[in-house]
Every structure is written in structure tokens, then in C-alpha cells.
Amino acid sequence: DAKTTQPNSMESNEEEPVHLPCNHSTISGTDYIHWYRQLPSQGPEYVIHGLTSNVNNRMASLAIAEDRKSSTLILHRATLRDAAVYYCILRSNYQLIWGAGTKLIIKP
Amino acid sequence: DSGVTQTPKHLITATGQRVTLRCSPRSGDLSVYWYQQSLDQGLQFLIQYYNGEERAKGNILERFSAQQFPDLHSELNLSSLELGDSALYFCASSVNPGDSYEQYFGPGTRLTVT
């Protein structure tokens, strides 16, 4: 099963952009890349997903490397409410493989 | 509020017992997923249902079972409980089971086995 690798934690200043990296070197051609985040004491929340092309939505942008072996979640202007654990997940054949996630700390 | 509801919120029980966790998906969603999250760990996918049928299975123990009913709500049954089963159990739903569809998560049920 394809797996993801993320930094354990990252820090960023409030109102600055944040780039959260994810490596998935064994990704297959049919694997979708999904990002979810989990705020303290809450269930995970969908952020964004993509297959090959970069994607944008109201929450974030997803930049996917040309070889698809890595991706980056971009929060354009982090706020204190963005402090959470961010999970990079590969989905294929109905299987969902969650990594350990990156704990994002936002400094005021 | 994701629209996914889970009951109960908290459950405390003893080893060897059996419990049932309940999940109601968002209106219109046909697919339900169950996850286990142990303390300070990521989510482990347990099982997925689509319109009443099992669609995918993850690391679900034989002591655990699940089903999705005609009204699309789902139940996760945990039996012969052990201390290690203490965890947060999340249910999620999506409109379609396909890999390109996002999931919406409920608030979770916290199970404590003593």
C-alpha cells in the first residue's frame, strides 16, 4: 500500500502563508491525494484533494509535483484557527491510508 | 457541523463486554466509513459501506463488525472488549464511495474500556 511521509510538526506566524509538504514516492497512477485536518477534540475535516493538477478552493491550494511523488498543501494566510493536525492521505481502490500527520502550530 | 451524527458521545464499559456505536450519515450520502483513533495517533480505517453493502475493509478485528441499514444509518459492534480497544471511533460519510469524493466526519464516540 502506498504511504505518505509528513513532518511531525511545523510552526508558522499568523497571517503568513504556510506550506505543508507530503512525500508519497510509491504513489500509483490511480491514487488520489487528499488532505484533511483535525482540530483539537474534533473529527477530521476535509480540506482539498487532487489527482494530477494543482487545485484551489476557499480553504487552501494543493500543489502536486509533476512526477506525483510529492505534494504541498498551501494555506495562503494562516490564522490561529488553522492550528490543527494536517493529514495527507492517498486513496485508491476504496482504501484509505492515513499517515501520522503534521501538527501545525500558529504563533500570534 | 458536518451533518454526520454519532451516538453516544462517550461510553465507559468493562473488559469482555459488547457495545454498539451508531452513526447517521449526512442527508443524501450513501457511503459510510468507520475509523479508530487511539490516543495521539492517526486514524485507522476499519470498514466502508455503500448503500447497505460492504465496499472495503481495513484493519478491522474479527471481534468487531458493522452494518449499514436500509435507512443508511450504520452501527459498529465491538465485542469481547479489551483495554486496548479504548479509543475514539469516528464515522464519516460521502455521497459516493469513489476515491475522488470527500468525506464528512462526525464528532466521534469516545470509548473507554476499564
mmCIF file of N, CA and C in Angstrom, chain B:
data_model
loop_
_atom_site.group_PDB
_atom_site.id
_atom_site.type_symbol
_atom_site.label_atom_id
_atom_site.label_comp_id
_atom_site.label_asym_id
_atom_site.label_seq_id
_atom_site.Cartn_x
_atom_site.Cartn_y
_atom_site.Cartn_z
ATOM 1 N N ASP B 1 -20.652 22.185 11.814
ATOM 2 C CA ASP B 1 -21.439 20.957 11.897
ATOM 3 C C ASP B 1 -21.411 20.236 10.535
ATOM 4 N N SER B 2 -20.868 19.003 10.528
ATOM 5 C CA SER B 2 -20.708 18.267 9.270
ATOM 6 C C SER B 2 -22.009 17.654 8.781
ATOM 7 N N GLY B 3 -22.988 17.493 9.666
ATOM 8 C CA GLY B 3 -24.230 16.817 9.299
ATOM 9 C C GLY B 3 -24.204 15.336 9.630
ATOM 10 N N VAL B 4 -23.058 14.822 10.057
ATOM 11 C CA VAL B 4 -22.944 13.425 10.465
ATOM 12 C C VAL B 4 -23.111 13.364 11.982
ATOM 13 N N THR B 5 -24.002 12.494 12.440
ATOM 14 C CA THR B 5 -24.215 12.376 13.884
ATOM 15 C C THR B 5 -23.771 11.009 14.376
ATOM 16 N N GLN B 6 -23.231 11.010 15.587
ATOM 17 C CA GLN B 6 -22.790 9.768 16.206
ATOM 18 C C GLN B 6 -23.302 9.722 17.640
ATOM 19 N N THR B 7 -23.760 8.550 18.039
ATOM 20 C CA THR B 7 -24.167 8.348 19.430
ATOM 21 C C THR B 7 -23.629 7.015 19.930
ATOM 22 N N PRO B 8 -23.320 6.916 21.221
ATOM 23 C CA PRO B 8 -23.255 8.020 22.178
ATOM 24 C C PRO B 8 -21.971 8.827 22.003
ATOM 25 N N LYS B 9 -21.829 9.913 22.715
ATOM 26 C CA LYS B 9 -20.599 10.698 22.665
ATOM 27 C C LYS B 9 -19.499 10.032 23.481
ATOM 28 N N HIS B 10 -19.899 9.499 24.616
ATOM 29 C CA HIS B 10 -18.952 8.822 25.497
ATOM 30 C C HIS B 10 -19.538 7.483 25.915
ATOM 31 N N LEU B 11 -18.653 6.512 26.114
ATOM 32 C CA LEU B 11 -19.081 5.186 26.532
ATOM 33 C C LEU B 11 -17.987 4.611 27.418
ATOM 34 N N ILE B 12 -18.380 4.194 28.608
ATOM 35 C CA ILE B 12 -17.431 3.546 29.522
ATOM 36 C C ILE B 12 -17.973 2.168 29.811
ATOM 37 N N THR B 13 -17.141 1.158 29.614
ATOM 38 C CA THR B 13 -17.583 -0.203 29.818
ATOM 39 C C THR B 13 -16.416 -1.050 30.317
ATOM 40 N N ALA B 14 -16.707 -2.277 30.665
ATOM 41 C CA ALA B 14 -15.684 -3.150 31.234
ATOM 42 C C ALA B 14 -15.153 -4.122 30.185
ATOM 43 N N THR B 15 -13.989 -4.674 30.462
ATOM 44 C CA THR B 15 -13.426 -5.682 29.559
ATOM 45 C C THR B 15 -14.376 -6.861 29.427
ATOM 46 N N GLY B 16 -14.414 -7.416 28.224
ATOM 47 C CA GLY B 16 -15.274 -8.557 27.960
ATOM 48 C C GLY B 16 -16.681 -8.197 27.510
ATOM 49 N N GLN B 17 -17.043 -6.933 27.650
ATOM 50 C CA GLN B 17 -18.397 -6.514 27.289
ATOM 51 C C GLN B 17 -18.528 -6.262 25.791
ATOM 52 N N ARG B 18 -19.756 -5.971 25.395
ATOM 53 C CA ARG B 18 -20.089 -5.685 23.998
ATOM 54 C C ARG B 18 -20.799 -4.343 23.929
ATOM 55 N N VAL B 19 -20.442 -3.520 22.923
ATOM 56 C CA VAL B 19 -21.085 -2.224 22.770
ATOM 57 C C VAL B 19 -21.443 -2.007 21.309
ATOM 58 N N THR B 20 -22.381 -1.105 21.086
ATOM 59 C CA THR B 20 -22.788 -0.733 19.729
ATOM 60 C C THR B 20 -22.698 0.776 19.583
ATOM 61 N N LEU B 21 -21.992 1.199 18.548
ATOM 62 C CA LEU B 21 -21.870 2.617 18.227
ATOM 63 C C LEU B 21 -22.739 2.892 17.000
ATOM 64 N N ARG B 22 -23.395 4.034 17.028
ATOM 65 C CA ARG B 22 -24.338 4.353 15.959
ATOM 66 C C ARG B 22 -23.918 5.597 15.193
ATOM 67 N N CYS B 23 -24.197 5.582 13.884
ATOM 68 C CA CYS B 23 -23.825 6.704 13.020
ATOM 69 C C CYS B 23 -24.954 6.987 12.033
ATOM 70 N N SER B 24 -25.317 8.250 11.911
ATOM 71 C CA SER B 24 -26.258 8.676 10.878
ATOM 72 C C SER B 24 -25.517 9.561 9.890
ATOM 73 N N PRO B 25 -25.480 9.191 8.615
ATOM 74 C CA PRO B 25 -24.722 9.982 7.645
ATOM 75 C C PRO B 25 -25.439 11.283 7.296
ATOM 76 N N ARG B 26 -24.730 12.138 6.569
ATOM 77 C CA ARG B 26 -25.344 13.359 6.046
ATOM 78 C C ARG B 26 -26.486 12.975 5.123
ATOM 79 N N SER B 27 -27.480 13.839 5.055
ATOM 80 C CA SER B 27 -28.604 13.602 4.170
ATOM 81 C C SER B 27 -28.101 13.470 2.737
ATOM 82 N N GLY B 28 -28.470 12.383 2.073
ATOM 83 C CA GLY B 28 -28.069 12.184 0.692
ATOM 84 C C GLY B 28 -26.812 11.376 0.504
ATOM 85 N N ASP B 29 -26.038 11.180 1.570
ATOM 86 C CA ASP B 29 -24.811 10.393 1.450
ATOM 87 C C ASP B 29 -25.134 8.904 1.553
ATOM 88 N N LEU B 30 -24.573 8.130 0.636
ATOM 89 C CA LEU B 30 -24.859 6.703 0.594
ATOM 90 C C LEU B 30 -23.741 5.849 1.187
ATOM 91 N N SER B 31 -22.580 6.456 1.367
ATOM 92 C CA SER B 31 -21.424 5.690 1.825
ATOM 93 C C SER B 31 -21.051 6.088 3.243
ATOM 94 N N VAL B 32 -20.740 5.088 4.050
ATOM 95 C CA VAL B 32 -20.357 5.308 5.443
ATOM 96 C C VAL B 32 -19.025 4.617 5.696
ATOM 97 N N TYR B 33 -18.169 5.281 6.488
ATOM 98 C CA TYR B 33 -16.851 4.765 6.839
ATOM 99 C C TYR B 33 -16.722 4.766 8.363
ATOM 100 N N TRP B 34 -15.990 3.775 8.875
ATOM 101 C CA TRP B 34 -15.675 3.756 10.302
ATOM 102 C C TRP B 34 -14.157 3.791 10.482
ATOM 103 N N TYR B 35 -13.732 4.581 11.482
ATOM 104 C CA TYR B 35 -12.322 4.730 11.797
ATOM 105 C C TYR B 35 -12.113 4.587 13.300
ATOM 106 N N GLN B 36 -10.906 4.154 13.655
ATOM 107 C CA GLN B 36 -10.484 4.102 15.051
ATOM 108 C C GLN B 36 -9.278 5.026 15.209
ATOM 109 N N GLN B 37 -9.296 5.840 16.267
ATOM 110 C CA GLN B 37 -8.153 6.706 16.557
ATOM 111 C C GLN B 37 -7.741 6.500 18.011
ATOM 112 N N SER B 38 -6.605 5.845 18.192
ATOM 113 C CA SER B 38 -6.067 5.660 19.536
ATOM 114 C C SER B 38 -5.357 6.924 19.968
ATOM 115 N N LEU B 39 -5.031 7.005 21.239
ATOM 116 C CA LEU B 39 -4.512 8.235 21.822
ATOM 117 C C LEU B 39 -3.333 8.794 21.030
ATOM 118 N N ASP B 40 -3.482 10.062 20.603
ATOM 119 C CA ASP B 40 -2.412 10.780 19.919
ATOM 120 C C ASP B 40 -1.885 10.058 18.681
ATOM 121 N N GLN B 41 -2.745 9.306 18.023
ATOM 122 C CA GLN B 41 -2.326 8.621 16.803
ATOM 123 C C GLN B 41 -3.230 9.019 15.651
ATOM 124 N N GLY B 42 -2.820 8.647 14.466
ATOM 125 C CA GLY B 42 -3.628 8.916 13.284
ATOM 126 C C GLY B 42 -4.810 7.975 13.219
ATOM 127 N N LEU B 43 -5.589 8.150 12.196
ATOM 128 C CA LEU B 43 -6.792 7.334 12.047
ATOM 129 C C LEU B 43 -6.498 6.011 11.355
ATOM 130 N N GLN B 44 -7.110 4.960 11.872
ATOM 131 C CA GLN B 44 -7.039 3.644 11.239
ATOM 132 C C GLN B 44 -8.388 3.361 10.604
ATOM 133 N N PHE B 45 -8.360 3.120 9.315
ATOM 134 C CA PHE B 45 -9.591 2.806 8.599
ATOM 135 C C PHE B 45 -10.056 1.408 8.982
ATOM 136 N N LEU B 46 -11.319 1.282 9.314
ATOM 137 C CA LEU B 46 -11.860 -0.020 9.708
ATOM 138 C C LEU B 46 -12.667 -0.661 8.586
ATOM 139 N N ILE B 47 -13.693 0.044 8.118
ATOM 140 C CA ILE B 47 -14.591 -0.567 7.153
ATOM 141 C C ILE B 47 -15.423 0.500 6.459
ATOM 142 N N GLN B 48 -15.885 0.190 5.246
ATOM 143 C CA GLN B 48 -16.694 1.108 4.461
ATOM 144 C C GLN B 48 -17.923 0.383 3.919
ATOM 145 N N TYR B 49 -19.051 1.079 3.947
ATOM 146 C CA TYR B 49 -20.287 0.565 3.371
ATOM 147 C C TYR B 49 -20.811 1.539 2.331
ATOM 148 N N TYR B 50 -21.468 0.985 1.344
ATOM 149 C CA TYR B 50 -22.126 1.806 0.321
ATOM 150 C C TYR B 50 -23.513 1.238 0.070
ATOM 151 N N ASN B 51 -24.504 2.032 0.392
ATOM 152 C CA ASN B 51 -25.901 1.665 0.132
ATOM 153 C C ASN B 51 -26.239 0.274 0.683
ATOM 154 N N GLY B 52 -25.749 0.000 1.875
ATOM 155 C CA GLY B 52 -26.071 -1.247 2.556
ATOM 156 C C GLY B 52 -25.091 -2.382 2.341
ATOM 157 N N GLU B 53 -24.176 -2.222 1.406
ATOM 158 C CA GLU B 53 -23.240 -3.298 1.096
ATOM 159 C C GLU B 53 -21.828 -2.934 1.555
ATOM 160 N N GLU B 54 -21.101 -3.922 2.066
ATOM 161 C CA GLU B 54 -19.707 -3.689 2.436
ATOM 162 C C GLU B 54 -18.890 -3.423 1.186
ATOM 163 N N ARG B 55 -18.075 -2.343 1.191
ATOM 164 C CA ARG B 55 -17.323 -1.971 0.000
ATOM 165 C C ARG B 55 -15.821 -2.158 0.178
ATOM 166 N N ALA B 56 -15.335 -1.865 1.365
ATOM 167 C CA ALA B 56 -13.895 -2.018 1.612
ATOM 168 C C ALA B 56 -13.665 -2.328 3.076
ATOM 169 N N LYS B 57 -12.607 -3.084 3.322
ATOM 170 C CA LYS B 57 -12.280 -3.472 4.682
ATOM 171 C C LYS B 57 -10.842 -3.075 4.975
ATOM 172 N N GLY B 58 -10.629 -2.492 6.141
ATOM 173 C CA GLY B 58 -9.280 -2.138 6.553
ATOM 174 C C GLY B 58 -8.833 -3.038 7.676
ATOM 175 N N ASN B 59 -8.214 -2.446 8.683
ATOM 176 C CA ASN B 59 -7.675 -3.229 9.803
ATOM 177 C C ASN B 59 -8.726 -3.483 10.871
ATOM 178 N N ILE B 60 -9.805 -4.103 10.502
ATOM 179 C CA ILE B 60 -10.873 -4.354 11.461
ATOM 180 C C ILE B 60 -10.708 -5.737 12.078
ATOM 181 N N LEU B 61 -10.743 -5.769 13.417
ATOM 182 C CA LEU B 61 -10.576 -7.022 14.137
ATOM 183 C C LEU B 61 -11.806 -7.913 13.933
ATOM 184 N N GLU B 62 -11.608 -9.206 14.104
ATOM 185 C CA GLU B 62 -12.737 -10.145 13.961
ATOM 186 C C GLU B 62 -13.780 -9.933 15.047
ATOM 187 N N ARG B 63 -13.375 -9.365 16.194
ATOM 188 C CA ARG B 63 -14.313 -9.081 17.288
ATOM 189 C C ARG B 63 -15.217 -7.891 16.965
ATOM 190 N N PHE B 64 -14.879 -7.175 15.907
ATOM 191 C CA PHE B 64 -15.659 -6.005 15.508
ATOM 192 C C PHE B 64 -16.489 -6.352 14.273
ATOM 193 N N SER B 65 -17.671 -5.802 14.195
ATOM 194 C CA SER B 65 -18.485 -5.980 12.998
ATOM 195 C C SER B 65 -19.304 -4.725 12.784
ATOM 196 N N ALA B 66 -19.786 -4.558 11.575
ATOM 197 C CA ALA B 66 -20.565 -3.366 11.261
ATOM 198 C C ALA B 66 -21.628 -3.718 10.251
ATOM 199 N N GLN B 67 -22.605 -2.827 10.135
ATOM 200 C CA GLN B 67 -23.586 -2.971 9.087
ATOM 201 C C GLN B 67 -24.209 -1.626 8.784
ATOM 202 N N GLN B 68 -24.769 -1.517 7.592
ATOM 203 C CA GLN B 68 -25.489 -0.321 7.188
ATOM 204 C C GLN B 68 -26.921 -0.734 6.882
ATOM 205 N N PHE B 69 -27.855 -0.027 7.453
ATOM 206 C CA PHE B 69 -29.269 -0.387 7.365
ATOM 207 C C PHE B 69 -29.938 0.297 6.171
ATOM 208 N N PRO B 70 -31.161 -0.156 5.817
ATOM 209 C CA PRO B 70 -31.859 0.445 4.666
ATOM 210 C C PRO B 70 -32.037 1.958 4.768
ATOM 211 N N ASP B 71 -32.140 2.485 5.985
ATOM 212 C CA ASP B 71 -32.279 3.947 6.103
ATOM 213 C C ASP B 71 -30.912 4.628 6.067
ATOM 214 N N LEU B 72 -29.861 3.874 5.808
ATOM 215 C CA LEU B 72 -28.470 4.289 5.605
ATOM 216 C C LEU B 72 -27.706 4.566 6.895
ATOM 217 N N HIS B 73 -28.351 4.489 8.052
ATOM 218 C CA HIS B 73 -27.554 4.630 9.252
ATOM 219 C C HIS B 73 -26.701 3.371 9.425
ATOM 220 N N SER B 74 -25.654 3.496 10.202
ATOM 221 C CA SER B 74 -24.728 2.382 10.359
ATOM 222 C C SER B 74 -24.440 2.148 11.836
ATOM 223 N N GLU B 75 -24.131 0.915 12.153
ATOM 224 C CA GLU B 75 -23.749 0.555 13.518
ATOM 225 C C GLU B 75 -22.445 -0.221 13.494
ATOM 226 N N LEU B 76 -21.596 0.082 14.460
ATOM 227 C CA LEU B 76 -20.340 -0.638 14.653
ATOM 228 C C LEU B 76 -20.450 -1.385 15.971
ATOM 229 N N ASN B 77 -20.337 -2.702 15.909
ATOM 230 C CA ASN B 77 -20.438 -3.538 17.091
ATOM 231 C C ASN B 77 -19.051 -4.005 17.513
ATOM 232 N N LEU B 78 -18.743 -3.775 18.776
ATOM 233 C CA LEU B 78 -17.444 -4.168 19.321
ATOM 234 C C LEU B 78 -17.706 -5.166 20.444
ATOM 235 N N SER B 79 -17.131 -6.364 20.349
ATOM 236 C CA SER B 79 -17.406 -7.378 21.362
ATOM 237 C C SER B 79 -16.116 -7.853 22.024
ATOM 238 N N SER B 80 -16.285 -8.585 23.125
ATOM 239 C CA SER B 80 -15.146 -9.096 23.902
ATOM 240 C C SER B 80 -14.106 -8.001 24.088
ATOM 241 N N LEU B 81 -14.562 -6.874 24.568
ATOM 242 C CA LEU B 81 -13.719 -5.678 24.615
ATOM 243 C C LEU B 81 -12.472 -5.871 25.470
ATOM 244 N N GLU B 82 -11.386 -5.282 24.995
ATOM 245 C CA GLU B 82 -10.102 -5.314 25.704
ATOM 246 C C GLU B 82 -9.697 -3.878 26.012
ATOM 247 N N LEU B 83 -8.752 -3.751 26.953
ATOM 248 C CA LEU B 83 -8.305 -2.411 27.329
ATOM 249 C C LEU B 83 -7.790 -1.638 26.109
ATOM 250 N N GLY B 84 -7.146 -2.345 25.192
ATOM 251 C CA GLY B 84 -6.582 -1.716 24.011
ATOM 252 C C GLY B 84 -7.601 -1.202 23.012
ATOM 253 N N ASP B 85 -8.866 -1.533 23.229
ATOM 254 C CA ASP B 85 -9.920 -1.025 22.332
ATOM 255 C C ASP B 85 -10.341 0.379 22.715
ATOM 256 N N SER B 86 -9.850 0.871 23.840
ATOM 257 C CA SER B 86 -10.160 2.239 24.242
ATOM 258 C C SER B 86 -9.626 3.195 23.180
ATOM 259 N N ALA B 87 -10.495 4.022 22.640
ATOM 260 C CA ALA B 87 -10.116 4.896 21.523
ATOM 261 C C ALA B 87 -11.288 5.794 21.174
ATOM 262 N N LEU B 88 -11.023 6.710 20.247
ATOM 263 C CA LEU B 88 -12.076 7.481 19.614
ATOM 264 C C LEU B 88 -12.498 6.737 18.357
ATOM 265 N N TYR B 89 -13.784 6.590 18.166
ATOM 266 C CA TYR B 89 -14.294 5.931 16.963
ATOM 267 C C TYR B 89 -15.070 6.983 16.166
ATOM 268 N N PHE B 90 -14.608 7.188 14.934
ATOM 269 C CA PHE B 90 -15.237 8.170 14.064
ATOM 270 C C PHE B 90 -15.997 7.476 12.944
ATOM 271 N N CYS B 91 -17.079 8.087 12.601
ATOM 272 C CA CYS B 91 -17.845 7.703 11.432
ATOM 273 C C CYS B 91 -17.734 8.855 10.438
ATOM 274 N N ALA B 92 -17.675 8.526 9.174
ATOM 275 C CA ALA B 92 -17.672 9.547 8.126
ATOM 276 C C ALA B 92 -18.636 9.111 7.037
ATOM 277 N N SER B 93 -19.091 10.066 6.241
ATOM 278 C CA SER B 93 -19.959 9.715 5.121
ATOM 279 C C SER B 93 -19.547 10.493 3.889
ATOM 280 N N SER B 94 -19.904 9.944 2.743
ATOM 281 C CA SER B 94 -19.694 10.639 1.478
ATOM 282 C C SER B 94 -20.825 10.278 0.540
ATOM 283 N N VAL B 95 -21.038 11.118 -0.453
ATOM 284 C CA VAL B 95 -22.162 10.900 -1.358
ATOM 285 C C VAL B 95 -21.943 9.647 -2.197
ATOM 286 N N ASN B 96 -20.674 9.324 -2.427
ATOM 287 C CA ASN B 96 -20.289 8.242 -3.326
ATOM 288 C C ASN B 96 -19.053 7.594 -2.732
ATOM 289 N N PRO B 97 -18.872 6.289 -2.906
ATOM 290 C CA PRO B 97 -17.712 5.633 -2.292
ATOM 291 C C PRO B 97 -16.412 5.847 -3.057
ATOM 292 N N GLY B 98 -16.485 6.491 -4.204
ATOM 293 C CA GLY B 98 -15.305 6.617 -5.049
ATOM 294 C C GLY B 98 -14.182 7.394 -4.406
ATOM 295 N N ASP B 99 -12.980 7.172 -4.926
ATOM 296 C CA ASP B 99 -11.783 7.748 -4.336
ATOM 297 C C ASP B 99 -11.689 9.256 -4.519
ATOM 298 N N SER B 100 -12.473 9.826 -5.394
ATOM 299 C CA SER B 100 -12.375 11.265 -5.634
ATOM 300 C C SER B 100 -13.360 12.067 -4.795
ATOM 301 N N TYR B 101 -14.066 11.405 -3.911
ATOM 302 C CA TYR B 101 -15.089 12.095 -3.126
ATOM 303 C C TYR B 101 -14.621 12.366 -1.699
ATOM 304 N N GLU B 102 -14.938 13.578 -1.220
ATOM 305 C CA GLU B 102 -14.523 13.918 0.128
ATOM 306 C C GLU B 102 -15.449 13.281 1.150
ATOM 307 N N GLN B 103 -14.907 13.104 2.354
ATOM 308 C CA GLN B 103 -15.661 12.517 3.450
ATOM 309 C C GLN B 103 -15.969 13.582 4.499
ATOM 310 N N TYR B 104 -17.119 13.418 5.128
ATOM 311 C CA TYR B 104 -17.534 14.321 6.200
ATOM 312 C C TYR B 104 -17.605 13.506 7.484
ATOM 313 N N PHE B 105 -16.927 13.987 8.502
ATOM 314 C CA PHE B 105 -16.761 13.222 9.736
ATOM 315 C C PHE B 105 -17.717 13.672 10.834
ATOM 316 N N GLY B 106 -18.151 12.706 11.622
ATOM 317 C CA GLY B 106 -18.916 13.009 12.813
ATOM 318 C C GLY B 106 -18.006 13.409 13.959
ATOM 319 N N PRO B 107 -18.586 13.745 15.102
ATOM 320 C CA PRO B 107 -17.803 14.214 16.243
ATOM 321 C C PRO B 107 -17.096 13.095 17.000
ATOM 322 N N GLY B 108 -17.460 11.846 16.700
ATOM 323 C CA GLY B 108 -16.780 10.716 17.329
ATOM 324 C C GLY B 108 -17.474 10.200 18.576
ATOM 325 N N THR B 109 -17.177 8.953 18.894
ATOM 326 C CA THR B 109 -17.590 8.335 20.154
ATOM 327 C C THR B 109 -16.315 7.948 20.897
ATOM 328 N N ARG B 110 -16.196 8.442 22.113
ATOM 329 C CA ARG B 110 -15.016 8.080 22.915
ATOM 330 C C ARG B 110 -15.343 6.859 23.750
ATOM 331 N N LEU B 111 -14.666 5.755 23.481
ATOM 332 C CA LEU B 111 -14.877 4.506 24.207
ATOM 333 C C LEU B 111 -13.753 4.303 25.208
ATOM 334 N N THR B 112 -14.134 4.075 26.438
ATOM 335 C CA THR B 112 -13.166 3.758 27.493
ATOM 336 C C THR B 112 -13.496 2.378 28.032
ATOM 337 N N VAL B 113 -12.540 1.479 27.951
ATOM 338 C CA VAL B 113 -12.707 0.119 28.474
ATOM 339 C C VAL B 113 -11.881 0.004 29.747
ATOM 340 N N THR B 114 -12.535 -0.362 30.845
ATOM 341 C CA THR B 114 -11.838 -0.425 32.143
ATOM 342 C C THR B 114 -11.695 -1.868 32.631
#
